[in-house]
Short mmCIF file of C-alpha atoms in Angstrom, two decimals:
data_model
loop_
_atom_site.label_atom_id
_atom_site.label_comp_id
_atom_site.label_asym_id
_atom_site.label_seq_id
_atom_site.Cartn_x
_atom_site.Cartn_y
_atom_site.Cartn_z
CA MET A 1370 -1.43 39.17 -58.19
CA THR A 1371 -0.37 37.85 -61.54
CA ARG A 1372 -3.43 39.14 -63.35
CA PRO A 1373 -2.28 41.84 -65.77
CA LEU A 1374 -3.79 45.23 -65.11
CA ARG A 1375 -5.99 46.39 -67.94
CA ALA A 1376 -6.35 50.06 -68.84
CA SER A 1377 -9.91 50.10 -67.48
CA SER A 1378 -8.70 48.72 -64.15
CA VAL A 1379 -6.08 51.44 -63.90
CA LEU A 1380 -8.72 54.04 -64.69
CA GLY A 1381 -10.95 52.51 -62.02
CA LEU A 1382 -8.21 52.66 -59.41
CA VAL A 1383 -7.47 56.29 -60.26
CA TYR A 1384 -11.17 57.07 -59.83
CA ALA A 1385 -11.25 55.23 -56.50
CA GLY A 1386 -8.19 57.23 -55.41
CA LEU A 1387 -9.96 60.50 -56.23
CA LEU A 1388 -13.03 59.43 -54.29
CA TYR A 1389 -10.92 58.43 -51.29
CA GLY A 1390 -9.46 61.93 -51.52
CA PHE A 1391 -12.95 63.47 -51.43
CA ILE A 1392 -14.01 61.26 -48.52
CA PHE A 1393 -10.89 61.93 -46.46
CA LEU A 1394 -10.23 65.61 -47.23
CA PRO A 1395 -12.44 67.15 -44.49
CA VAL A 1396 -11.47 64.55 -41.90
CA ALA A 1397 -7.77 65.04 -42.59
CA VAL A 1398 -8.13 68.83 -42.28
CA LEU A 1399 -10.14 68.40 -39.08
CA VAL A 1400 -7.54 66.16 -37.45
CA LEU A 1401 -4.52 68.13 -38.68
CA PHE A 1402 -5.79 71.46 -37.38
CA SER A 1403 -6.71 70.02 -34.02
CA PHE A 1404 -2.93 70.09 -33.46
CA HIS A 1405 -2.69 73.69 -34.67
CA ARG A 1406 -1.03 76.21 -32.37
CA GLY A 1407 -2.75 79.37 -33.63
CA ARG A 1408 -6.20 80.62 -32.63
CA PHE A 1409 -7.86 79.90 -35.98
CA PRO A 1410 -7.84 76.49 -37.66
CA ILE A 1411 -6.81 77.87 -41.05
CA PRO A 1412 -3.67 77.39 -43.14
CA PRO A 1413 -0.72 77.71 -42.88
CA PHE A 1414 -0.45 75.01 -40.24
CA ASN A 1415 1.78 75.76 -37.29
CA GLY A 1416 2.33 73.19 -34.63
CA PRO A 1417 2.03 70.47 -33.59
CA SER A 1418 0.63 71.45 -30.25
CA LEU A 1419 -1.68 69.79 -27.74
CA ARG A 1420 -2.91 73.14 -26.49
CA TRP A 1421 -6.54 72.67 -27.61
CA TYR A 1422 -6.75 69.15 -26.21
CA ASP A 1423 -5.63 70.60 -22.90
CA GLN A 1424 -8.41 73.15 -23.16
CA ILE A 1425 -11.21 70.72 -23.93
CA LEU A 1426 -10.18 68.28 -21.20
CA SER A 1427 -10.32 71.10 -18.64
CA ASP A 1428 -13.62 72.44 -20.04
CA GLY A 1429 -16.20 71.48 -17.42
CA ARG A 1430 -19.22 71.97 -19.68
CA LEU A 1431 -17.80 69.79 -22.44
CA MET A 1432 -16.82 67.03 -20.03
CA ASP A 1433 -20.27 67.15 -18.38
CA ALA A 1434 -21.87 66.88 -21.81
CA LEU A 1435 -19.61 63.94 -22.63
CA LEU A 1436 -20.66 62.16 -19.46
CA ASN A 1437 -24.34 62.90 -20.20
CA SER A 1438 -23.98 61.46 -23.69
CA LEU A 1439 -22.35 58.30 -22.30
CA THR A 1440 -25.12 57.84 -19.74
CA VAL A 1441 -27.97 58.46 -22.17
CA GLY A 1442 -26.27 56.26 -24.78
CA VAL A 1443 -25.62 53.27 -22.51
CA LEU A 1444 -29.00 53.30 -20.77
CA SER A 1445 -31.13 53.90 -23.86
CA SER A 1446 -29.20 51.25 -25.83
CA LEU A 1447 -29.61 48.68 -23.06
CA ALA A 1448 -33.35 49.35 -22.99
CA SER A 1449 -33.56 49.15 -26.81
CA VAL A 1450 -31.71 45.81 -26.92
CA LEU A 1451 -33.85 44.36 -24.14
CA LEU A 1452 -37.17 45.45 -25.67
CA GLY A 1453 -36.01 44.52 -29.17
CA PHE A 1454 -34.79 41.08 -28.08
CA LEU A 1455 -38.01 40.19 -26.27
CA ALA A 1456 -40.11 41.35 -29.21
CA ALA A 1457 -37.97 39.53 -31.78
CA TYR A 1458 -38.15 36.33 -29.71
CA GLY A 1459 -41.90 36.61 -29.25
CA ILE A 1460 -42.62 37.27 -32.90
CA ALA A 1461 -40.08 34.89 -34.47
CA ARG A 1462 -40.81 31.95 -32.15
CA HIS A 1463 -44.47 32.17 -31.26
CA ARG A 1464 -45.74 33.70 -34.49
CA PRO A 1465 -48.68 35.61 -32.97
CA PRO A 1466 -51.54 36.37 -35.36
CA GLY A 1467 -50.73 39.36 -37.55
CA SER A 1468 -47.00 39.08 -36.84
CA ARG A 1469 -46.13 40.79 -40.12
CA LEU A 1470 -48.26 43.73 -39.07
CA LEU A 1471 -46.74 43.77 -35.58
CA SER A 1472 -43.17 43.80 -36.86
CA GLY A 1473 -44.15 46.44 -39.41
CA PHE A 1474 -45.46 48.59 -36.57
CA LEU A 1475 -42.26 48.10 -34.57
CA MET A 1476 -40.14 49.08 -37.59
CA ALA A 1477 -42.25 52.11 -38.51
CA PRO A 1478 -40.07 54.68 -36.69
CA LEU A 1479 -37.20 53.77 -39.06
CA THR A 1480 -38.96 55.54 -41.92
CA VAL A 1481 -39.63 58.77 -40.02
CA SER A 1482 -37.07 61.56 -39.76
CA TYR A 1483 -35.50 62.12 -36.35
CA LEU A 1484 -36.68 65.71 -36.57
CA ILE A 1485 -40.31 64.62 -36.77
CA ILE A 1486 -39.93 62.04 -33.98
CA GLY A 1487 -38.33 64.76 -31.85
CA MET A 1488 -41.06 67.26 -32.68
CA GLY A 1489 -43.80 64.80 -31.74
CA LEU A 1490 -42.15 64.05 -28.40
CA LEU A 1491 -41.52 67.73 -27.69
CA ILE A 1492 -45.15 68.63 -28.26
CA THR A 1493 -46.44 65.60 -26.33
CA PHE A 1494 -44.13 66.06 -23.35
CA ASN A 1495 -44.96 69.74 -23.37
CA ALA A 1496 -48.69 68.99 -23.28
CA ALA A 1497 -48.16 66.42 -20.52
CA GLY A 1498 -46.21 68.95 -18.46
CA MET A 1499 -42.99 66.92 -18.59
CA PRO A 1500 -39.94 69.22 -18.54
CA LYS A 1501 -37.08 69.01 -21.06
CA SER A 1502 -34.42 66.68 -19.69
CA LEU A 1503 -31.89 63.97 -20.40
CA LEU A 1504 -34.57 61.43 -19.51
CA ALA A 1505 -36.80 62.79 -22.27
CA THR A 1506 -33.85 62.57 -24.68
CA GLY A 1507 -33.17 58.97 -23.61
CA LEU A 1508 -36.81 58.04 -24.21
CA GLY A 1509 -36.50 59.57 -27.68
CA HIS A 1510 -33.35 57.59 -28.39
CA ILE A 1511 -35.13 54.35 -27.50
CA VAL A 1512 -37.78 55.23 -30.11
CA ILE A 1513 -35.13 55.46 -32.86
CA ASN A 1514 -33.03 52.49 -31.69
CA LEU A 1515 -35.67 49.94 -30.74
CA PRO A 1516 -36.64 49.17 -34.39
CA LEU A 1517 -32.97 48.83 -35.29
CA CYS A 1518 -32.25 46.38 -32.46
CA PHE A 1519 -35.44 44.48 -33.20
CA ALA A 1520 -34.57 44.15 -36.91
CA ILE A 1521 -31.01 42.99 -36.28
CA ILE A 1522 -31.95 40.43 -33.63
CA TYR A 1523 -35.01 39.22 -35.56
CA SER A 1524 -32.89 38.52 -38.64
CA GLN A 1525 -30.52 36.40 -36.54
CA LEU A 1526 -33.18 34.18 -34.94
CA THR A 1527 -33.01 31.30 -37.41
CA ASP A 1528 -35.05 28.11 -37.43
CA ASP A 1529 -32.28 25.70 -36.42
CA GLN A 1530 -31.93 27.60 -33.15
CA ALA A 1531 -35.65 27.05 -32.59
CA ASN A 1532 -34.97 23.29 -32.49
CA ILE A 1533 -32.34 23.73 -29.80
CA GLU A 1534 -34.76 25.87 -27.79
CA ARG A 1535 -37.45 23.21 -28.22
CA SER A 1536 -35.18 20.51 -26.88
CA ALA A 1537 -34.34 22.69 -23.88
CA ARG A 1538 -38.06 23.10 -23.27
CA ASP A 1539 -38.60 19.35 -23.62
CA LEU A 1540 -35.94 18.81 -20.98
CA GLY A 1541 -38.00 20.94 -18.62
CA ALA A 1542 -36.49 24.44 -18.93
CA SER A 1543 -38.91 27.28 -18.24
CA GLU A 1544 -39.50 29.95 -20.87
CA ALA A 1545 -37.34 32.42 -18.93
CA LYS A 1546 -34.52 29.88 -18.68
CA VAL A 1547 -34.68 29.15 -22.40
CA LEU A 1548 -34.50 32.84 -23.18
CA LEU A 1549 -31.64 33.57 -20.82
CA LEU A 1550 -29.54 30.40 -20.97
CA VAL A 1551 -30.19 29.13 -24.49
CA THR A 1552 -31.34 31.85 -26.89
CA ALA A 1553 -29.33 34.80 -25.59
CA PRO A 1554 -25.97 32.96 -25.61
CA MET A 1555 -26.65 31.63 -29.14
CA ILE A 1556 -27.27 35.06 -30.60
CA TRP A 1557 -25.04 37.18 -28.39
CA PRO A 1558 -23.06 38.61 -31.32
CA ALA A 1559 -26.33 40.09 -32.60
CA LEU A 1560 -27.15 41.44 -29.13
CA PHE A 1561 -23.67 42.90 -28.83
CA ALA A 1562 -23.73 44.41 -32.32
CA SER A 1563 -27.16 45.94 -31.86
CA PHE A 1564 -26.13 47.43 -28.52
CA PHE A 1565 -23.09 49.12 -30.02
CA LEU A 1566 -24.95 50.26 -33.10
CA ALA A 1567 -27.67 51.76 -30.90
CA PHE A 1568 -25.02 53.37 -28.74
CA THR A 1569 -23.33 54.97 -31.75
CA PHE A 1570 -26.64 56.37 -32.98
CA SER A 1571 -27.55 57.76 -29.57
CA TRP A 1572 -24.05 59.12 -29.00
CA ASP A 1573 -24.14 61.01 -32.27
CA GLU A 1574 -27.79 62.07 -32.32
CA PHE A 1575 -28.37 65.80 -32.44
CA VAL A 1576 -31.85 66.98 -33.26
CA ILE A 1577 -33.86 64.99 -30.69
CA ALA A 1578 -31.38 65.93 -27.96
CA PHE A 1579 -31.48 69.56 -29.10
CA LEU A 1580 -35.27 69.69 -28.91
CA LEU A 1581 -35.63 67.77 -25.65
CA THR A 1582 -32.85 69.14 -23.42
CA ARG A 1583 -32.39 72.54 -21.86
CA PHE A 1584 -29.67 72.84 -19.20
CA ASP A 1585 -28.08 69.40 -19.08
CA VAL A 1586 -27.15 68.74 -22.69
CA THR A 1587 -25.50 65.94 -24.63
CA LEU A 1588 -22.16 66.25 -26.41
CA PRO A 1589 -23.48 66.95 -29.94
CA VAL A 1590 -25.62 69.80 -28.56
CA GLU A 1591 -22.66 71.23 -26.66
CA ILE A 1592 -20.50 71.00 -29.81
CA TRP A 1593 -23.29 72.80 -31.65
CA SER A 1594 -23.09 75.72 -29.24
CA LEU A 1595 -19.30 75.76 -29.68
CA LEU A 1596 -19.90 76.25 -33.41
CA ARG A 1597 -21.47 79.62 -32.78
CA SER A 1598 -17.98 80.95 -32.11
CA GLY A 1599 -17.10 80.12 -35.74
CA LEU A 1600 -13.98 78.22 -36.74
CA ASN A 1601 -12.33 77.20 -33.51
CA PRO A 1602 -9.52 74.67 -32.96
CA LYS A 1603 -11.33 73.49 -29.82
CA THR A 1604 -14.06 72.09 -32.06
CA ASN A 1605 -11.36 70.33 -34.10
CA ALA A 1606 -9.91 68.82 -30.95
CA ILE A 1607 -13.19 67.52 -29.53
CA GLY A 1608 -14.20 66.28 -32.99
CA THR A 1609 -10.93 64.39 -33.39
CA LEU A 1610 -11.27 62.92 -29.92
CA VAL A 1611 -14.79 61.64 -30.61
CA PHE A 1612 -13.61 60.25 -33.95
CA GLY A 1613 -10.74 58.40 -32.24
CA VAL A 1614 -13.03 56.87 -29.63
CA SER A 1615 -15.55 55.77 -32.29
CA ILE A 1616 -12.84 54.09 -34.37
CA LEU A 1617 -11.69 52.26 -31.26
CA LEU A 1618 -15.25 51.05 -30.66
CA VAL A 1619 -15.52 49.85 -34.27
CA PHE A 1620 -12.34 47.82 -33.81
CA VAL A 1621 -13.74 46.25 -30.64
CA ILE A 1622 -16.97 45.25 -32.42
CA GLU A 1623 -15.03 43.96 -35.40
CA ALA A 1624 -12.73 41.89 -33.18
CA VAL A 1625 -15.44 40.52 -30.90
CA VAL A 1626 -18.33 39.95 -33.29
CA PHE A 1627 -16.67 39.22 -36.60
CA GLY A 1628 -13.55 37.67 -35.10
CA ARG A 1629 -15.74 35.06 -33.46
CA ARG A 1630 -17.71 34.41 -36.62
CA ARG A 1631 -14.51 33.88 -38.56
CA ALA A 1632 -13.16 31.51 -35.91
CA SER A 1633 -16.35 29.47 -35.97
CA THR A 1634 -16.42 28.93 -39.73
CA MET B 1490 -52.22 29.81 -27.08
CA GLU B 1491 -48.84 30.02 -28.78
CA GLY B 1492 -49.79 33.34 -30.31
CA VAL B 1493 -50.84 34.82 -26.99
CA ARG B 1494 -47.45 34.05 -25.49
CA GLY B 1495 -45.76 35.62 -28.48
CA SER B 1496 -47.60 38.87 -28.05
CA LEU B 1497 -46.71 38.75 -24.35
CA PHE B 1498 -43.01 38.91 -25.22
CA ALA B 1499 -43.56 41.55 -27.88
CA GLY B 1500 -45.87 43.47 -25.52
CA PRO B 1501 -43.38 45.83 -23.89
CA ALA B 1502 -41.88 46.88 -27.24
CA LEU B 1503 -45.32 47.32 -28.80
CA LEU B 1504 -46.49 49.36 -25.83
CA TYR B 1505 -43.37 51.49 -25.96
CA THR B 1506 -43.75 52.15 -29.68
CA LEU B 1507 -47.40 52.99 -29.13
CA LEU B 1508 -46.74 55.39 -26.24
CA PHE B 1509 -43.64 57.17 -27.52
CA PHE B 1510 -44.10 56.97 -31.27
CA ALA B 1511 -47.74 56.53 -32.27
CA VAL B 1512 -49.29 58.71 -29.56
CA PRO B 1513 -46.88 61.64 -30.09
CA PHE B 1514 -47.63 61.38 -33.77
CA ALA B 1515 -51.36 61.57 -33.10
CA VAL B 1516 -50.82 64.50 -30.75
CA MET B 1517 -48.78 66.25 -33.42
CA ALA B 1518 -51.51 65.63 -35.99
CA TYR B 1519 -54.07 67.08 -33.59
CA VAL B 1520 -51.95 70.12 -32.75
CA SER B 1521 -51.42 70.79 -36.46
CA LEU B 1522 -55.17 71.45 -36.71
CA THR B 1523 -55.20 74.01 -33.91
CA PRO B 1524 -54.74 77.74 -34.70
CA SER B 1525 -51.12 78.77 -35.16
CA THR B 1526 -49.54 81.30 -32.83
CA GLY B 1527 -50.74 84.81 -33.60
CA SER B 1528 -53.25 83.74 -36.25
CA GLY B 1529 -56.22 84.67 -34.06
CA GLY B 1530 -58.17 81.66 -35.29
CA ALA B 1531 -60.22 79.36 -33.11
CA GLY B 1532 -61.30 75.74 -33.23
CA LEU B 1533 -59.90 72.98 -35.40
CA SER B 1534 -59.21 73.66 -39.05
CA PHE B 1535 -56.83 73.00 -41.89
CA ALA B 1536 -55.77 76.65 -41.80
CA ASN B 1537 -52.10 75.78 -41.17
CA TYR B 1538 -52.03 73.49 -44.18
CA ALA B 1539 -53.77 76.13 -46.27
CA ALA B 1540 -51.18 78.68 -45.12
CA PHE B 1541 -48.43 76.38 -46.37
CA PHE B 1542 -49.85 76.37 -49.89
CA GLU B 1543 -50.56 80.08 -49.86
CA ARG B 1544 -47.24 81.47 -48.69
CA SER B 1545 -44.33 81.32 -51.11
CA TYR B 1546 -42.00 81.45 -48.09
CA PHE B 1547 -43.21 78.00 -47.00
CA LEU B 1548 -43.60 76.51 -50.48
CA GLY B 1549 -40.14 77.78 -51.37
CA ALA B 1550 -38.59 75.87 -48.47
CA MET B 1551 -40.26 72.66 -49.65
CA ALA B 1552 -39.09 73.29 -53.21
CA ASN B 1553 -35.53 73.94 -51.99
CA SER B 1554 -35.62 70.75 -49.95
CA LEU B 1555 -36.85 68.66 -52.86
CA VAL B 1556 -34.32 70.11 -55.30
CA VAL B 1557 -31.36 69.74 -52.91
CA THR B 1558 -32.40 66.20 -51.99
CA ALA B 1559 -32.86 65.22 -55.63
CA ILE B 1560 -29.45 66.62 -56.61
CA VAL B 1561 -27.76 64.92 -53.65
CA THR B 1562 -29.40 61.56 -54.36
CA VAL B 1563 -28.52 61.55 -58.07
CA VAL B 1564 -24.96 62.85 -57.63
CA SER B 1565 -24.30 60.40 -54.79
CA ILE B 1566 -25.46 57.43 -56.87
CA LEU B 1567 -23.39 58.53 -59.86
CA LEU B 1568 -20.28 58.90 -57.69
CA ALA B 1569 -20.81 55.81 -55.54
CA TYR B 1570 -21.73 53.25 -58.21
CA PRO B 1571 -18.42 53.18 -60.09
CA PHE B 1572 -16.61 53.35 -56.76
CA ALA B 1573 -18.48 50.29 -55.51
CA VAL B 1574 -17.75 48.49 -58.79
CA VAL B 1575 -14.01 49.20 -58.45
CA LEU B 1576 -14.06 48.01 -54.82
CA ALA B 1577 -15.95 44.83 -55.68
CA GLU B 1578 -14.21 43.91 -58.93
CA VAL B 1579 -10.85 45.60 -59.42
CA VAL B 1580 -9.50 45.56 -55.88
CA PRO B 1581 -8.07 42.09 -55.04
CA GLU B 1582 -10.38 40.00 -52.86
CA ARG B 1583 -8.22 40.03 -49.75
CA TRP B 1584 -7.92 43.81 -49.72
CA GLN B 1585 -11.62 44.47 -50.20
CA ARG B 1586 -12.63 44.47 -46.55
CA LEU B 1587 -9.92 46.98 -45.73
CA ALA B 1588 -10.74 49.13 -48.78
CA LEU B 1589 -14.42 49.22 -47.82
CA ALA B 1590 -13.68 49.93 -44.15
CA LEU B 1591 -11.49 52.86 -45.23
CA ALA B 1592 -14.17 54.14 -47.60
CA VAL B 1593 -16.65 54.51 -44.74
CA LEU B 1594 -14.20 55.53 -42.02
CA PRO B 1595 -15.43 59.16 -41.84
CA PHE B 1596 -18.87 57.78 -40.93
CA TRP B 1597 -17.46 57.57 -37.45
CA THR B 1598 -16.77 61.25 -37.06
CA SER B 1599 -19.45 63.03 -35.10
CA TYR B 1600 -22.31 64.14 -37.29
CA VAL B 1601 -22.22 67.77 -36.21
CA VAL B 1602 -18.44 67.85 -36.60
CA ARG B 1603 -18.59 66.36 -40.11
CA SER B 1604 -20.44 69.42 -41.43
CA TYR B 1605 -18.11 71.71 -39.49
CA SER B 1606 -15.09 70.03 -41.08
CA TRP B 1607 -16.40 70.99 -44.53
CA LEU B 1608 -16.52 74.56 -43.29
CA LEU B 1609 -12.78 74.26 -42.62
CA VAL B 1610 -12.29 73.18 -46.23
CA LEU B 1611 -14.68 75.52 -48.03
CA SER B 1612 -14.69 78.82 -46.13
CA SER B 1613 -13.07 81.90 -47.64
CA ASN B 1614 -9.86 81.37 -45.67
CA GLY B 1615 -10.16 77.59 -45.71
CA VAL B 1616 -7.90 74.99 -47.23
CA ILE B 1617 -9.19 75.14 -50.82
CA ASN B 1618 -9.04 78.92 -51.06
CA LYS B 1619 -5.57 79.07 -49.50
CA ALA B 1620 -4.36 76.43 -51.93
CA LEU B 1621 -5.88 78.10 -55.00
CA THR B 1622 -4.70 81.61 -54.13
CA GLY B 1623 -1.35 80.14 -53.07
CA ILE B 1624 -0.62 78.74 -56.53
CA GLY B 1625 -2.02 81.85 -58.15
CA LEU B 1626 -5.16 80.36 -59.70
CA LEU B 1627 -7.32 82.79 -57.77
CA SER B 1628 -6.59 86.36 -56.83
CA GLU B 1629 -9.63 86.76 -54.58
CA PRO B 1630 -10.81 83.97 -52.27
CA LEU B 1631 -14.21 82.48 -53.18
CA ASP B 1632 -16.77 82.03 -50.45
CA LEU B 1633 -17.65 78.45 -51.16
CA ALA B 1634 -19.28 77.91 -47.77
CA ASN B 1635 -22.68 79.42 -46.93
CA SER B 1636 -24.23 78.30 -50.16
CA ARG B 1637 -26.40 75.59 -51.66
CA LEU B 1638 -23.25 74.13 -53.19
CA ALA B 1639 -21.71 73.70 -49.73
CA THR B 1640 -24.89 71.99 -48.46
CA VAL B 1641 -24.86 69.64 -51.45
CA ILE B 1642 -21.15 68.83 -50.96
CA GLY B 1643 -21.65 68.15 -47.25
CA PHE B 1644 -24.59 65.83 -47.93
CA THR B 1645 -22.94 64.09 -50.89
CA HIS B 1646 -19.88 63.33 -48.77
CA PHE B 1647 -22.00 61.41 -46.30
CA PHE B 1648 -24.31 59.66 -48.77
CA VAL B 1649 -21.54 58.52 -51.12
CA MET B 1650 -20.28 56.43 -48.20
CA LEU B 1651 -23.75 55.06 -47.47
CA LEU B 1652 -24.51 54.21 -51.11
CA THR B 1653 -21.10 52.63 -51.65
CA LEU B 1654 -21.97 50.22 -48.85
CA THR B 1655 -25.42 49.26 -50.16
CA ILE B 1656 -24.31 48.94 -53.80
CA TYR B 1657 -21.14 47.03 -52.89
CA ALA B 1658 -23.19 44.56 -50.83
CA ASN B 1659 -25.54 44.09 -53.77
CA LEU B 1660 -22.69 43.59 -56.27
CA LYS B 1661 -21.09 40.92 -54.09
CA GLN B 1662 -24.32 38.93 -54.05
CA LEU B 1663 -24.34 38.53 -57.84
CA PRO B 1664 -23.03 35.12 -58.85
CA PRO B 1665 -20.05 35.64 -61.24
CA SER B 1666 -21.57 32.93 -63.45
CA PHE B 1667 -24.27 35.36 -64.62
CA ARG B 1668 -21.73 37.61 -66.24
CA LYS B 1669 -19.80 34.66 -67.62
CA ALA B 1670 -23.01 33.37 -69.17
CA ALA B 1671 -23.64 36.78 -70.76
CA ALA B 1672 -20.11 36.79 -72.13
CA ASP B 1673 -20.50 33.24 -73.48
CA LEU B 1674 -23.64 34.33 -75.26
CA GLY B 1675 -21.63 37.02 -76.96
CA ALA B 1676 -22.42 40.14 -74.95
CA GLY B 1677 -19.61 42.68 -74.61
CA PRO B 1678 -18.81 44.35 -71.28
CA VAL B 1679 -21.18 47.26 -71.97
CA ARG B 1680 -24.16 45.06 -72.87
CA THR B 1681 -23.46 42.77 -69.93
CA PHE B 1682 -23.48 45.79 -67.65
CA VAL B 1683 -26.67 47.30 -69.06
CA HIS B 1684 -28.65 44.07 -69.33
CA VAL B 1685 -27.29 41.97 -66.45
CA THR B 1686 -25.36 43.83 -63.76
CA LEU B 1687 -27.35 47.06 -63.65
CA PRO B 1688 -30.85 45.51 -63.39
CA LEU B 1689 -29.63 43.09 -60.73
CA THR B 1690 -28.10 45.86 -58.64
CA LEU B 1691 -31.19 48.04 -58.88
CA PRO B 1692 -32.42 46.91 -55.43
CA GLY B 1693 -29.14 48.05 -53.87
CA ILE B 1694 -29.34 51.37 -55.68
CA MET B 1695 -32.97 51.94 -54.76
CA THR B 1696 -32.52 50.98 -51.10
CA GLY B 1697 -29.61 53.40 -50.90
CA ALA B 1698 -31.48 56.08 -52.80
CA PHE B 1699 -34.50 55.80 -50.53
CA LEU B 1700 -32.33 55.99 -47.39
CA THR B 1701 -30.55 58.98 -48.88
CA PHE B 1702 -33.83 60.69 -49.66
CA VAL B 1703 -35.29 60.13 -46.19
CA LEU B 1704 -32.18 61.09 -44.25
CA CYS B 1705 -31.36 64.03 -46.49
CA ILE B 1706 -34.77 65.69 -46.60
CA GLY B 1707 -35.12 65.49 -42.81
CA ASP B 1708 -31.68 66.78 -41.93
CA PHE B 1709 -31.34 70.07 -40.10
CA ILE B 1710 -27.62 70.24 -39.28
CA THR B 1711 -26.00 70.13 -42.71
CA PRO B 1712 -27.96 73.00 -44.32
CA GLN B 1713 -27.87 74.99 -41.08
CA ILE B 1714 -24.07 74.82 -40.80
CA LEU B 1715 -23.13 74.88 -44.48
CA GLY B 1716 -26.03 76.57 -46.25
CA GLY B 1717 -25.78 80.03 -44.75
CA ASN B 1718 -28.81 82.27 -44.58
CA ASN B 1719 -29.56 82.57 -48.29
CA GLU B 1720 -32.23 79.92 -48.43
CA LEU B 1721 -34.17 77.75 -46.02
CA LEU B 1722 -34.83 74.03 -46.27
CA MET B 1723 -37.86 72.40 -44.64
CA PRO B 1724 -36.13 71.20 -41.46
CA GLN B 1725 -34.74 74.68 -40.88
CA LEU B 1726 -38.18 76.17 -41.42
CA ILE B 1727 -39.68 73.74 -38.90
CA MET B 1728 -36.98 74.51 -36.33
CA LEU B 1729 -37.59 78.23 -36.85
CA GLN B 1730 -41.28 77.79 -35.98
CA VAL B 1731 -40.33 75.96 -32.80
CA GLY B 1732 -37.39 78.07 -31.75
CA ARG B 1733 -38.13 81.67 -32.53
CA ARG B 1734 -41.91 81.68 -32.47
CA ALA B 1735 -42.82 78.67 -30.30
CA ASP B 1736 -45.46 78.02 -32.92
CA PHE B 1737 -46.15 74.33 -32.34
CA PRO B 1738 -49.26 74.15 -34.54
CA MET B 1739 -47.46 75.45 -37.64
CA ALA B 1740 -44.36 73.33 -36.89
CA SER B 1741 -46.62 70.26 -36.58
CA ALA B 1742 -48.35 70.95 -39.88
CA LEU B 1743 -45.01 71.39 -41.65
CA SER B 1744 -43.66 68.19 -40.07
CA ILE B 1745 -46.64 66.22 -41.27
CA LEU B 1746 -46.33 67.64 -44.78
CA LEU B 1747 -42.67 66.59 -44.78
CA MET B 1748 -43.70 63.13 -43.68
CA ILE B 1749 -46.25 62.86 -46.45
CA VAL B 1750 -43.52 63.61 -48.99
CA VAL B 1751 -41.35 60.86 -47.50
CA THR B 1752 -44.26 58.42 -47.58
CA ILE B 1753 -44.86 59.16 -51.25
CA ALA B 1754 -41.16 58.49 -51.89
CA TYR B 1755 -41.46 55.22 -49.99
CA PHE B 1756 -44.33 53.98 -52.13
CA ALA B 1757 -42.50 55.11 -55.26
CA CYS B 1758 -39.51 52.85 -54.43
CA ALA B 1759 -41.31 50.18 -52.40
CA ARG B 1760 -41.14 47.51 -55.08
CA TRP B 1761 -37.34 47.62 -55.04
CA LEU B 1762 -36.83 47.93 -51.32
CA ARG B 1763 -35.67 44.91 -49.41
CA LEU B 1764 -36.60 45.54 -45.83
CA GLU B 1765 -37.74 41.96 -45.36
CA ARG B 1766 -36.25 39.38 -43.07
CA SER B 1767 -33.04 38.11 -44.65
CA ARG B 1768 -32.71 34.41 -45.18
#
């Protein structure tokens, strides 16, 4: 950069530095004290030690909860992408009467707090005699992720793709074939992105899972019960582990979805 | 004919949303009209809603929620806007993606853990207190956690990241020629900002502010972990009705009142919101 730095730019960079400090302070403390040797994650730091990672990996309840979260996350995200894709295709391509209203209805859950969605499901399942379970939680996660997947995929179904689909239909492809062999491959980055976004939301969701599970719980609910023991390096360790895995996922999405887009332009 | 096929594809999603979103909502609305646990009432009535407006305990929780949410929204915008401007205009173009990715990196920590990590920083033997007593600025540690301040800090941390994203995206959409034109017409940097940049980034600000409002006012975890027991916010009050008292009717009424507040906020910002299909 040959542009001379003006005083206001320097001031701006100092401000940005301070804000980075604010944003990273708790995360840095969390990660640092996950390697703490002592029983309380408070200064002064002594370590490094992997003692607490050892503990969480041999903690059956935590590992069960982790597996539950993975299962609920993968299955509910797959269902959300599938339902969202079909709906986006139907509304964008066939323009049924009142399509604005229909997509508005599908997006409505986005404007309602998770707490209220969870409450509604709890009361309804309770009235219907359906017990609290991971299945109930998964159904709840589809409610919050379906509008998201629908919105992302809908925004990617552009008109020039419609021409390609039309030519496939003219060449005799059935509707199912068009959907599977033409549309899906054209917009797979959107499908992929919406799946991972949905997965992240499900993976991290607390209040619906808290309301709708009892014995088999998801990871955020299990972490919540760990918190009752106060400041505990085990919580730091599991938190750091989840953080690491999420970052890895973000890199995968970045490489696959955006890497491709960059290569194609 | 075309339309019929379209609704066929959208059918499963519409049915799902109907069954697991609209119906539960209707059930909740119905239950909110039934007598609350231990009230001894019978039949359908607005008694639960009346109770909300009569008891200061309930009204106080709503007031706390509104005040905390308003503070968080305003503070987050004030912190995030200049940050987004620096990222979009001062940081060299090729570093911007990295700078932005770093600015939202803590998004990817678990949501429950994010509040807990502020506990590590703010509690009486946490990092800040140890640092301040260490250099002799404080003789007694301050209990910064378990307070409204801690709740606000925890929320602001999250929403600064969110707002930085929405405002940055909005700033990048502005053609640089607009500001050049303002400069050519003799406007200084301040006037250009007030009359050109700020009005054009209002949609980004309002979208972010609305998201902040909705997510903040409905959040249970942050006030529960960081706020201590001094005051209750609406989500905590609702969870108390469900958990301790299994009072579904009262919890339903409170949930619906919370939703009404969010809906009012939506209509207040609707003209700036861009939730439409992007072109």
